[in-house]
Tab-separated table of C-alpha atoms in Angstrom:
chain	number	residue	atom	x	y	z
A	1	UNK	CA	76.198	112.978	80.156
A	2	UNK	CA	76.530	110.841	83.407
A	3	UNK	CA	79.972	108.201	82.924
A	4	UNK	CA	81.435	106.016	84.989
A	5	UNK	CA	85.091	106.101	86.306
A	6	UNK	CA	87.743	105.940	88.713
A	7	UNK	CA	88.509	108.167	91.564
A	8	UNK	CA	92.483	107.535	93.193
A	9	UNK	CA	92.844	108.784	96.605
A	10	UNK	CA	96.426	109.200	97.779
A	11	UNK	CA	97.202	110.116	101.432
A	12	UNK	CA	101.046	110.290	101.830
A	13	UNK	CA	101.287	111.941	98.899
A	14	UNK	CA	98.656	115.014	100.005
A	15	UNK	CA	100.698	115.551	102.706
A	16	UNK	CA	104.033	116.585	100.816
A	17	UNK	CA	104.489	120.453	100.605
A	18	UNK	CA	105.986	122.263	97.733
A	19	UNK	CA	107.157	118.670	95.904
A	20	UNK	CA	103.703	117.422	95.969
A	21	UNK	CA	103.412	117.453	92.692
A	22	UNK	CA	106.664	115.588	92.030
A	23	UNK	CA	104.742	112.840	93.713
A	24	UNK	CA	101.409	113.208	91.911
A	25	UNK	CA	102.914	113.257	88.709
A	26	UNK	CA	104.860	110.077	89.111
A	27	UNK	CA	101.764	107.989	90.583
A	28	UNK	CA	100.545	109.493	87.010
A	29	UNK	CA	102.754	108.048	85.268
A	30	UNK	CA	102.768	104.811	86.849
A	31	UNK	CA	99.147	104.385	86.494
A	32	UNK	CA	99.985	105.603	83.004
A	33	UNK	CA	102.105	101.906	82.515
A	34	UNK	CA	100.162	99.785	85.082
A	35	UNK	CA	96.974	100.022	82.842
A	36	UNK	CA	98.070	100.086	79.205
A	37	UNK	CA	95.925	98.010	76.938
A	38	UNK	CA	93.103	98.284	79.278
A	39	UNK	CA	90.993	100.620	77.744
A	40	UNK	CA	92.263	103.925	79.429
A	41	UNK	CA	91.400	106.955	77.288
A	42	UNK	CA	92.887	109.465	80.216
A	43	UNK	CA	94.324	109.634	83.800
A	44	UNK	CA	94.589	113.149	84.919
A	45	UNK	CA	94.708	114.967	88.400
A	46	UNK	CA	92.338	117.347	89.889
A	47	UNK	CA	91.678	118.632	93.034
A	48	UNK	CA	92.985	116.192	95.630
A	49	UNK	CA	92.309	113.372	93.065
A	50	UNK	CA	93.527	111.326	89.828
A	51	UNK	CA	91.011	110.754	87.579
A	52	UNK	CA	91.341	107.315	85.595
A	53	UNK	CA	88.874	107.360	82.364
A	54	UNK	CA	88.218	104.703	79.600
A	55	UNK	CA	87.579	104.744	76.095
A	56	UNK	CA	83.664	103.194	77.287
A	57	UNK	CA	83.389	105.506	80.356
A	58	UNK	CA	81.948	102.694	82.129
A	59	UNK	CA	85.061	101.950	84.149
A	60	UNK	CA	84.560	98.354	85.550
A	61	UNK	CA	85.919	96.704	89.280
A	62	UNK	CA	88.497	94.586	87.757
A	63	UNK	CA	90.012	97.994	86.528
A	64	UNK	CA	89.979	99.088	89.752
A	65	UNK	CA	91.405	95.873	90.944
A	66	UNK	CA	94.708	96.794	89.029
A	67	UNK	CA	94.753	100.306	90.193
A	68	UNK	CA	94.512	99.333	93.839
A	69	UNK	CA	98.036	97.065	93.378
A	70	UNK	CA	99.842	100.106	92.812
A	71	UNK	CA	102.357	101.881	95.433
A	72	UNK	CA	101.137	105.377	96.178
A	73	UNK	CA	97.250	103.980	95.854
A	74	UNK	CA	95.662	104.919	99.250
A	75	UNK	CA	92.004	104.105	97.627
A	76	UNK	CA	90.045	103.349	94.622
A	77	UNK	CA	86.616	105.060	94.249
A	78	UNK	CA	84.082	103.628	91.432
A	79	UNK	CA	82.691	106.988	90.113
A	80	UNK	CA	80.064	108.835	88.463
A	81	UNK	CA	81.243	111.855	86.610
A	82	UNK	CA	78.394	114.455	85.853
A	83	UNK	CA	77.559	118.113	85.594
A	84	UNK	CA	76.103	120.474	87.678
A	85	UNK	CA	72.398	119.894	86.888
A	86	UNK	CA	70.726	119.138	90.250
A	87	UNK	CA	68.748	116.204	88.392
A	88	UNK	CA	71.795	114.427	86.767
A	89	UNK	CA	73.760	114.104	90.006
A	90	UNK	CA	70.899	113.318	92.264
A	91	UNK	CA	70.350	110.160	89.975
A	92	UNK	CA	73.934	109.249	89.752
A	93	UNK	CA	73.987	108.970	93.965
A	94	UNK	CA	70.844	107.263	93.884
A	95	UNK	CA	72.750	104.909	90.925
A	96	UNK	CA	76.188	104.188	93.432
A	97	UNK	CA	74.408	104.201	96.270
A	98	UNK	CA	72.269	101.074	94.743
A	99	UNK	CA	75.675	99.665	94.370
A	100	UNK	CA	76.962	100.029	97.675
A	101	UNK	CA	76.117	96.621	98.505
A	102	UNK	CA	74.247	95.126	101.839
A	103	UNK	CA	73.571	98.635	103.963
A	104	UNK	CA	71.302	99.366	106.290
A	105	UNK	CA	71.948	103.406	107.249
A	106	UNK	CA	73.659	105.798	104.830
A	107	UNK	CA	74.208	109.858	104.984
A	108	UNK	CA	75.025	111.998	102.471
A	109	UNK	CA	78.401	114.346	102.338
A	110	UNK	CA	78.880	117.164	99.627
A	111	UNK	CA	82.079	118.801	99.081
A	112	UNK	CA	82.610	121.786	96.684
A	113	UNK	CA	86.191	122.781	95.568
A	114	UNK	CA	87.599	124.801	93.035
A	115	UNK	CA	84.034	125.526	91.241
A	116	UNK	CA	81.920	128.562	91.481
A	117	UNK	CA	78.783	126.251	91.805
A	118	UNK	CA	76.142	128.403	94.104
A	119	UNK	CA	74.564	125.771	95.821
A	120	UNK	CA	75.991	125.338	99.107
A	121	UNK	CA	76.995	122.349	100.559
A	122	UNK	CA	74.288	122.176	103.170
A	123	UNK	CA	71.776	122.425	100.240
A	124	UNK	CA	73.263	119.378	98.335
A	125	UNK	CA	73.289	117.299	100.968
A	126	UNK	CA	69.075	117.993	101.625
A	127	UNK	CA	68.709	117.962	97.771
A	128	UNK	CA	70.598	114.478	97.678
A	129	UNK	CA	69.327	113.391	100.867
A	130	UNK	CA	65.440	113.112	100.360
A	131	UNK	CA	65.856	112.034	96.927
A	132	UNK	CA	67.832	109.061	98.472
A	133	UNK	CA	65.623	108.633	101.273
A	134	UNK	CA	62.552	108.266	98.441
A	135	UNK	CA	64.298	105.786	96.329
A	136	UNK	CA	65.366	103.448	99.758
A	137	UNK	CA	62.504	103.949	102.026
A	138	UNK	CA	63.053	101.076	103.849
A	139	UNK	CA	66.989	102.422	104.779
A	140	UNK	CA	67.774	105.007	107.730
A	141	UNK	CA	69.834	107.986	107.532
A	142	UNK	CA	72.918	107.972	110.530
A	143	UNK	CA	74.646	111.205	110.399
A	144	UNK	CA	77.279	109.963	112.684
A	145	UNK	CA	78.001	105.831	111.738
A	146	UNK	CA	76.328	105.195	108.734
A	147	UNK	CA	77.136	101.814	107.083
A	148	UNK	CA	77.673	104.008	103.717
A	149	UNK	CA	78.294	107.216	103.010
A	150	UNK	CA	77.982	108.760	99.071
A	151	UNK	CA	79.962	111.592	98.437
A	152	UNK	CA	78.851	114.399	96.308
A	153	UNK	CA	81.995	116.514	94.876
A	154	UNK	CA	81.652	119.581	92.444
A	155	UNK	CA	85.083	120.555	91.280
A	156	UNK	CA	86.223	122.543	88.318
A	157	UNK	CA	83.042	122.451	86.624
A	158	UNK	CA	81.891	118.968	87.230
A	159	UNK	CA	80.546	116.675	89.990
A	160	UNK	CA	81.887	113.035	91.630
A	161	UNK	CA	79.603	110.980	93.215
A	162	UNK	CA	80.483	107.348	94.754
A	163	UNK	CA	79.440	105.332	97.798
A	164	UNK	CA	81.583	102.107	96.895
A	165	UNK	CA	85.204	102.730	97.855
A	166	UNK	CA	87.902	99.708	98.409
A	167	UNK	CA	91.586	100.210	99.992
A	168	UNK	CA	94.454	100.181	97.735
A	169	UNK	CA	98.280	98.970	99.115
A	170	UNK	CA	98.759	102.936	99.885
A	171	UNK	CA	102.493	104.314	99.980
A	172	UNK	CA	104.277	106.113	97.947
A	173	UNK	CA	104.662	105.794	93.568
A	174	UNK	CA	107.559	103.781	92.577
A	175	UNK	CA	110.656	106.061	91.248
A	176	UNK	CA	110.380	108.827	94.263
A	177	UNK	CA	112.659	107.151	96.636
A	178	UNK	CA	115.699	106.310	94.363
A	179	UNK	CA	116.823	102.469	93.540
A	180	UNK	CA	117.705	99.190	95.801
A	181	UNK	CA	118.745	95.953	94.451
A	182	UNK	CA	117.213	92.824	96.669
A	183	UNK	CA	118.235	89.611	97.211
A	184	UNK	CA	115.571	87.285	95.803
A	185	UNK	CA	115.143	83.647	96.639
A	186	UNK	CA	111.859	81.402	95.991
A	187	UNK	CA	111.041	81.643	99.634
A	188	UNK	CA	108.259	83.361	101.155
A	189	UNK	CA	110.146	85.772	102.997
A	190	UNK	CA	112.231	87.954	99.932
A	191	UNK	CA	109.833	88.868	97.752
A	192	UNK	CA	107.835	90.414	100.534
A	193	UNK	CA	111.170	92.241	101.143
A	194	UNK	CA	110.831	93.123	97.624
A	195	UNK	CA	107.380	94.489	97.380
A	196	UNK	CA	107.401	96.290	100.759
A	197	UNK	CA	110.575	98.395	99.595
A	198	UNK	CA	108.987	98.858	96.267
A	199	UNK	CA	105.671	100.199	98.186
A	200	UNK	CA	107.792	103.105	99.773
A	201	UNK	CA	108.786	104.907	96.669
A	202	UNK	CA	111.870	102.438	95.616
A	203	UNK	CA	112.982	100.492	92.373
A	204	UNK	CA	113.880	97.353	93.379
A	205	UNK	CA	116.150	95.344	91.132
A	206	UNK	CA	116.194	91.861	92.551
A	207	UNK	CA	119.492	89.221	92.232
A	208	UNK	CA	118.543	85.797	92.341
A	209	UNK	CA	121.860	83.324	93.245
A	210	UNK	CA	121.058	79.946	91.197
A	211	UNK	CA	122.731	76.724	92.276
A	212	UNK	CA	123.198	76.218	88.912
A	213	UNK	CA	125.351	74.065	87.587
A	214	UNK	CA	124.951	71.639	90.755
A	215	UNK	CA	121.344	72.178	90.883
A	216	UNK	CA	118.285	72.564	88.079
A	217	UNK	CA	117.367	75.804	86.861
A	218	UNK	CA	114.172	75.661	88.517
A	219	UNK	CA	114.439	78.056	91.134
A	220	UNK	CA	115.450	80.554	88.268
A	221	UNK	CA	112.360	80.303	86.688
A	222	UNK	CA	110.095	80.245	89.915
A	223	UNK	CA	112.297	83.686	90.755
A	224	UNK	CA	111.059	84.971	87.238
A	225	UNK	CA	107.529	84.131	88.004
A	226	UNK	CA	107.654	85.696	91.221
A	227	UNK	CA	108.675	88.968	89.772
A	228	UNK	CA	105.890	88.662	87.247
A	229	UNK	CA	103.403	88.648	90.299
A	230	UNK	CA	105.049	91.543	91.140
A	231	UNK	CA	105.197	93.595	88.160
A	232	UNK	CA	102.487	95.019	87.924
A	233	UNK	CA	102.791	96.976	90.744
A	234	UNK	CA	105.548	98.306	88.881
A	235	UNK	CA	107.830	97.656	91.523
A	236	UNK	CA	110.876	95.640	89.366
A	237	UNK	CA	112.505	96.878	87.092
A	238	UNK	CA	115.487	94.159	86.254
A	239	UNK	CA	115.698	90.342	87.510
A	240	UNK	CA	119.144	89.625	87.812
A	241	UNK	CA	120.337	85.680	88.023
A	242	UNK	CA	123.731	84.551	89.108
A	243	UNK	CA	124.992	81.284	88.589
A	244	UNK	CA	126.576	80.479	92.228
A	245	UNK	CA	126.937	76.241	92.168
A	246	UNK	CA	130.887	75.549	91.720
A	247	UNK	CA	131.633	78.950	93.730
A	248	UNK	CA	130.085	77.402	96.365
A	249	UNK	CA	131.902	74.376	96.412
A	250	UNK	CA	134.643	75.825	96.329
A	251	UNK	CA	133.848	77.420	99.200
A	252	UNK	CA	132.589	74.506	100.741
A	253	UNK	CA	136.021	72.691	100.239
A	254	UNK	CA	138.553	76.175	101.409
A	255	UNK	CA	136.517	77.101	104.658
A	256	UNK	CA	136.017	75.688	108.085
A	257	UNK	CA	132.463	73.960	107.659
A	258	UNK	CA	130.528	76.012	110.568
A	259	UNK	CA	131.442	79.248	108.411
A	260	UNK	CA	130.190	77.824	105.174
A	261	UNK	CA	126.802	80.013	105.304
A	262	UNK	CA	128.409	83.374	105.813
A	263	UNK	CA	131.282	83.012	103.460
A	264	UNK	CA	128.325	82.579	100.988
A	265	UNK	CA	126.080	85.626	102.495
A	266	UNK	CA	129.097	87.388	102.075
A	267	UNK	CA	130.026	86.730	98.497
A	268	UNK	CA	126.586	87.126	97.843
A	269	UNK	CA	126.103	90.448	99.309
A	270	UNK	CA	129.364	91.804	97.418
A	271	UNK	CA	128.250	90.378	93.995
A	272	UNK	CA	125.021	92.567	94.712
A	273	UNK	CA	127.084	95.450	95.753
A	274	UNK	CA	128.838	95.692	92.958
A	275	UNK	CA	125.712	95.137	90.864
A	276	UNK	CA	124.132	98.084	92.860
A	277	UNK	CA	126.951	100.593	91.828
A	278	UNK	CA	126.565	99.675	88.057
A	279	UNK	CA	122.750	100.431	88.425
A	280	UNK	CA	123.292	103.192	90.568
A	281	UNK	CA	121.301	101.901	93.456
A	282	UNK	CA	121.691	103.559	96.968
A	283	UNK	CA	121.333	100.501	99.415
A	284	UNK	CA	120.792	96.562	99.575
A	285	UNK	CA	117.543	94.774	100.614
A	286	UNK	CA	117.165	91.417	102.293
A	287	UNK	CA	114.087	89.521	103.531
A	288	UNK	CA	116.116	88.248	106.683
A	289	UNK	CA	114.186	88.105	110.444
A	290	UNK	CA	116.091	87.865	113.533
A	291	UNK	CA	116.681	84.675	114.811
A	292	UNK	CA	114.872	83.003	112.330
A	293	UNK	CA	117.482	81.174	111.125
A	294	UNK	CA	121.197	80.041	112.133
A	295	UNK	CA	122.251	82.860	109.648
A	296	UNK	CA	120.122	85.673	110.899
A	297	UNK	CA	121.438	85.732	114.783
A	298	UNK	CA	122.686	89.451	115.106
A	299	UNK	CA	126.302	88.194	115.630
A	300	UNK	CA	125.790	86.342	112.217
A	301	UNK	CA	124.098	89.471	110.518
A	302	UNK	CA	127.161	91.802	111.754
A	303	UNK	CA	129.825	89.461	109.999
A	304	UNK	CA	128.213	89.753	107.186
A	305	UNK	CA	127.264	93.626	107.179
A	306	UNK	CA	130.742	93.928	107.472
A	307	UNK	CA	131.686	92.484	103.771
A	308	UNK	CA	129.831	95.695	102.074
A	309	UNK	CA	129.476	99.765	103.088
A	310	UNK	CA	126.551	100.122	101.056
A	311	UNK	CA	123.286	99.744	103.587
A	312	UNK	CA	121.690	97.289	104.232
A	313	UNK	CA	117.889	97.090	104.557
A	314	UNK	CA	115.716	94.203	106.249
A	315	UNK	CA	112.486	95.415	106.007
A	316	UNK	CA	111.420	91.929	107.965
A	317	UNK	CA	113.766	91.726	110.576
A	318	UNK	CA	110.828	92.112	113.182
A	319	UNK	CA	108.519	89.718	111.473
A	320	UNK	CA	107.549	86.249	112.276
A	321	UNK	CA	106.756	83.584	109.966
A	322	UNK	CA	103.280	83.921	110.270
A	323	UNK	CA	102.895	87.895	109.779
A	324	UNK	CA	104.963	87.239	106.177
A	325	UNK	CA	102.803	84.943	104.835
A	326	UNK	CA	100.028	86.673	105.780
A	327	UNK	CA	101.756	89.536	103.289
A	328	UNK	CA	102.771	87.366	100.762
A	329	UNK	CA	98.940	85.792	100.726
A	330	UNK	CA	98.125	89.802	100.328
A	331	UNK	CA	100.809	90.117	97.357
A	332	UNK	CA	100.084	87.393	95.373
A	333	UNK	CA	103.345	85.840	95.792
A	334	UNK	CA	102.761	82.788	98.378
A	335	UNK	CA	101.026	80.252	95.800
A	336	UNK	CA	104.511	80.551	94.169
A	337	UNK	CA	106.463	80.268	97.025
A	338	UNK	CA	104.782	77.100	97.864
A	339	UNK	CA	106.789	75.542	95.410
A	340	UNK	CA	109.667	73.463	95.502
A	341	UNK	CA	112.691	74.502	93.917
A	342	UNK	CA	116.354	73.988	94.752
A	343	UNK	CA	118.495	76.805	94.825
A	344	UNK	CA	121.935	77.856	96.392
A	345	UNK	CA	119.986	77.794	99.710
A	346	UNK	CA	120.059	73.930	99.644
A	347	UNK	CA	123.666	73.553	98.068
A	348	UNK	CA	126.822	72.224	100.588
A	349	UNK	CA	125.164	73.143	103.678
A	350	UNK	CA	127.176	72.214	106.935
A	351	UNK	CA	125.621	69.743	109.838
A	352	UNK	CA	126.314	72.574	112.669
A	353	UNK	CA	125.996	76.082	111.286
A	354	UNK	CA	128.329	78.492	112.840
A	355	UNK	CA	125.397	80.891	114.737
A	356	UNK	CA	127.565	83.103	116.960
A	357	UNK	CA	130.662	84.044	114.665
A	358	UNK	CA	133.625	85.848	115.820
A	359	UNK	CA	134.801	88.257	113.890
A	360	UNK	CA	138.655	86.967	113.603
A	361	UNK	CA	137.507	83.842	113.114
A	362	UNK	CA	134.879	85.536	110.349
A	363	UNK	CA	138.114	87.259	108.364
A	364	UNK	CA	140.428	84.474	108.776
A	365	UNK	CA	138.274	81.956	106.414
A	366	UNK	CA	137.432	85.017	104.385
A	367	UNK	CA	141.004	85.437	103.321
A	368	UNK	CA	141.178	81.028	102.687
A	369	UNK	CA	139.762	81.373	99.396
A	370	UNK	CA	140.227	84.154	96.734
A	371	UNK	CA	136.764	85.915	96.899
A	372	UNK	CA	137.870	89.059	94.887
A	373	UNK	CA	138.497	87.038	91.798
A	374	UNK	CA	134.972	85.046	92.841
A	375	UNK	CA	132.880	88.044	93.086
A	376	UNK	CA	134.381	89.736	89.819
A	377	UNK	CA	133.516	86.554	87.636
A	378	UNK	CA	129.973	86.117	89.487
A	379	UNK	CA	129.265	89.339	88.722
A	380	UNK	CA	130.794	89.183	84.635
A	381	UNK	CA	128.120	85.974	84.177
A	382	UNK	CA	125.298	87.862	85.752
A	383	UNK	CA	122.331	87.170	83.136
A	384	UNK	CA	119.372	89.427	83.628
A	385	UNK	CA	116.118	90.588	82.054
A	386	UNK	CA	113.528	93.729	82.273
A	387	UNK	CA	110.313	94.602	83.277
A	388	UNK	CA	108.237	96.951	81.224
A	389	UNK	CA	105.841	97.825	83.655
A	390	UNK	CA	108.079	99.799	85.962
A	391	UNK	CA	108.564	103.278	84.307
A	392	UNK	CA	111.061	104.553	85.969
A	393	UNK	CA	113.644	102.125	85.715
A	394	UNK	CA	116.625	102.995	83.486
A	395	UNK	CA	118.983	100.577	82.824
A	396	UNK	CA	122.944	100.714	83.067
A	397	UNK	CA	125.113	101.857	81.136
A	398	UNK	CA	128.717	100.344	79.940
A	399	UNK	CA	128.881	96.614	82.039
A	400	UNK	CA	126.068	94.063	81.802
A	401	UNK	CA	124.459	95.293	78.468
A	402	UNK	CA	124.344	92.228	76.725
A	403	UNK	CA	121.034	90.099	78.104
A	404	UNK	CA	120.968	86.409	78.430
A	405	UNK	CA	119.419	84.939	75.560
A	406	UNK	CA	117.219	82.513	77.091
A	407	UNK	CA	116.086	84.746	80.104
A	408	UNK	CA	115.667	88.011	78.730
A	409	UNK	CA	111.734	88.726	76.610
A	410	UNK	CA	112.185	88.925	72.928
A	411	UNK	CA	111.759	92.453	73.490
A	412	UNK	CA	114.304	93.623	76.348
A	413	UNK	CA	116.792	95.392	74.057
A	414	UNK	CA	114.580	97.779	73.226
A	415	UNK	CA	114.699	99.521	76.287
């Protein structure tokens, strides 16, 4: 019986040598979470494949819609799934073929792998071939640039045919390349930061600095939305939110004004520092691009690299404007970011940034104000809340256990 399904094609992944399956099995699971309550009766591998079957097995587009959003995804084949009779497979690539969409040449390409079918390949593709040419008489074969091509795959036992293939965000799975905590505004340019960290194999647990009290909670809940967009790629794991208002007056009112903006990058960055050792995290991630602001010159960047010894990574720092919202068009992220929302961006900002600091000058108004006491209480009020759809996320243990009521989901302790 002839049913319908999904075929995941992975490239990074098939290039991995004796951990390959480390990375198979993970993309597994994540597809596992990605697509619960959708129907799936079983995802499985096979050769140089996952398999993604429903409970119908007639597997529809806006399935395959959700499995192309998901790091390690190189492609998403709609599939038939038959035998080996000649007659049921030749009728399942005349079936995908008729919904290839607009085509005018086509060829046919059989595979066989791990089978002990007899036909050879050269023999499926005639077999295939002038049935196909019979049912579209009016299309041409092109051997060498056809507009389609179906594929005809026997493996263990079975055969995969599809013509209609769409790209997926590629990569590598979530949970294979350890855990980051980002720096999340309601901009454009961090939760692109975000997602393309998340797309090579990394957790990402995002901080969000409120202006709260001195500002609404807006931006809070904007953050929170943003990470929903996000989730389920399965790239967050935990939104943290840190109220940052009267800490930054009181830096306002304790430094020279010019230096306002990295005092507060620097606080900021500590706060997630310290955030990233109690999660166990290996490096910090910021959406900054040189010279796109007064903040992001490289003598700016260096003063404030030099509050923390963690890493830090800027996956945009080549990017202009332009080629991130682009991405965050791509993400699903840049309706969102369209919106207005004050934050600690907006708060006490000087007339005349500081954009070429000195470092003396930097460590002087660093040692004005008492930032170790700052950072420790920033980080005790930390209020935070989980995403389900990340698998591999485990949360801390010991400091920050107890959730905010208002911004964790009814159902974050039961992680």
């Amino acid at each position: 019986m002839t049913e319908r399904l999904c075929l995941v094609h992975y490239h990074e992944i098939g290039l991995k040598g004796k951990n390959r399956s480390t990375f198979e099995n993970q993309l597994v699971s994540n597809l596992h979470r990605a697509l619960r309550d959708r129907g799936v009766s079983n995802i499985g591998r096979i050769s140089g494949y996952i398999v993604v079957e429903t409970e119908d097995r007639r597997a529809s587009e806006e399935l395959a819609a959700l499995i192309r959003r998901v790091p390690g995804v190189a492609r998403v084949s709609l599939a038939y799934k038959c035998g080996l009779d000649e007659g049921e497979y030749v009728a399942a690539a005349i079936t995908a073929l008729g919904e290839a969409g607009e085509f005018e040449t086509f060829k046919v390409h059989a595979r066989r792998s791990s089978t002990t079918y007899e036909l050879h390949t050269l023999d499926m593709n005639r077999l295939v071939g002038a049935a196909l040419c019979e049912a579209f008489p009016d299309k041409k074969v092109d051997v060498h640039h056809p507009d389609v091509t179906v594929i005809v795959h026997a493996v263990q036992g079975s055969t995969y045919v599809y013509a209609a293939s769409a790209p997926g965000v590629g990569g590598l799975p979530v949970g294979t390349a350890g855990k980051v905590v980002s720096l999340l505004s309601s901009g454009f340019d961090s939760p692109v930061a975000t997602w393309m960290v998340g797309r090579r194999g990394a957790i990402c647990v995002p901080v969000h600095f409120s202006g709260r009290p001195m500002t609404a909670d807006t931006s809070e809940w904007l953050c929170q939305d943003l990470c929903d967009a996000l989730a389920p790629s399965g790239v967050v794991g935990r939104l943290y939110v840190v109220p940052f208002g009267e800490r930054q007056r009181e830096i306002s009112l304790a430094v020279p004004q010019g230096m306002r903006i990295i005092m507060y990058r620097r606080v900021m960055l500590q706060v997630a520092e310290r955030i990233a050792r109690l999660e166990g995290a290996k490096a910090l991630v910021t959406g900054e691009s040189l010279g796109q602001v007064a903040s992001q010159t490289l003598e700016n960047i260096a003063a404030v690299n030099e509050a923390v010894t963690m890493p830090v990574l800027r996956p945009l720092i080549g990017s202009d404007k332009q080629e991130i919202i682009a991405r965050a068009h791509e993400i699903g992220t840049y309706d969102l970011c369209c919106q207005t929302a004050p934050d600690c961006c907006t708060l006490f900002m000087p007339r005349r940034p500081e954009t070429h600091a000195r470092m003396p000058e930097v460590l002087a108004a660093w040692e004005s104000f008492d930032h170790e006491a700052m950072v420790e209480e920033l980080v005790d009020r930390a209020e935070w809340r989980d995403y389900a759809q990340c698998p591999s996320y485990r949360a801390p243990k010991g400091r920050l256990s107890a959730h905010h009521r208002d911004l964790a989901p009814a159902d974050a302790g039961e992680r």
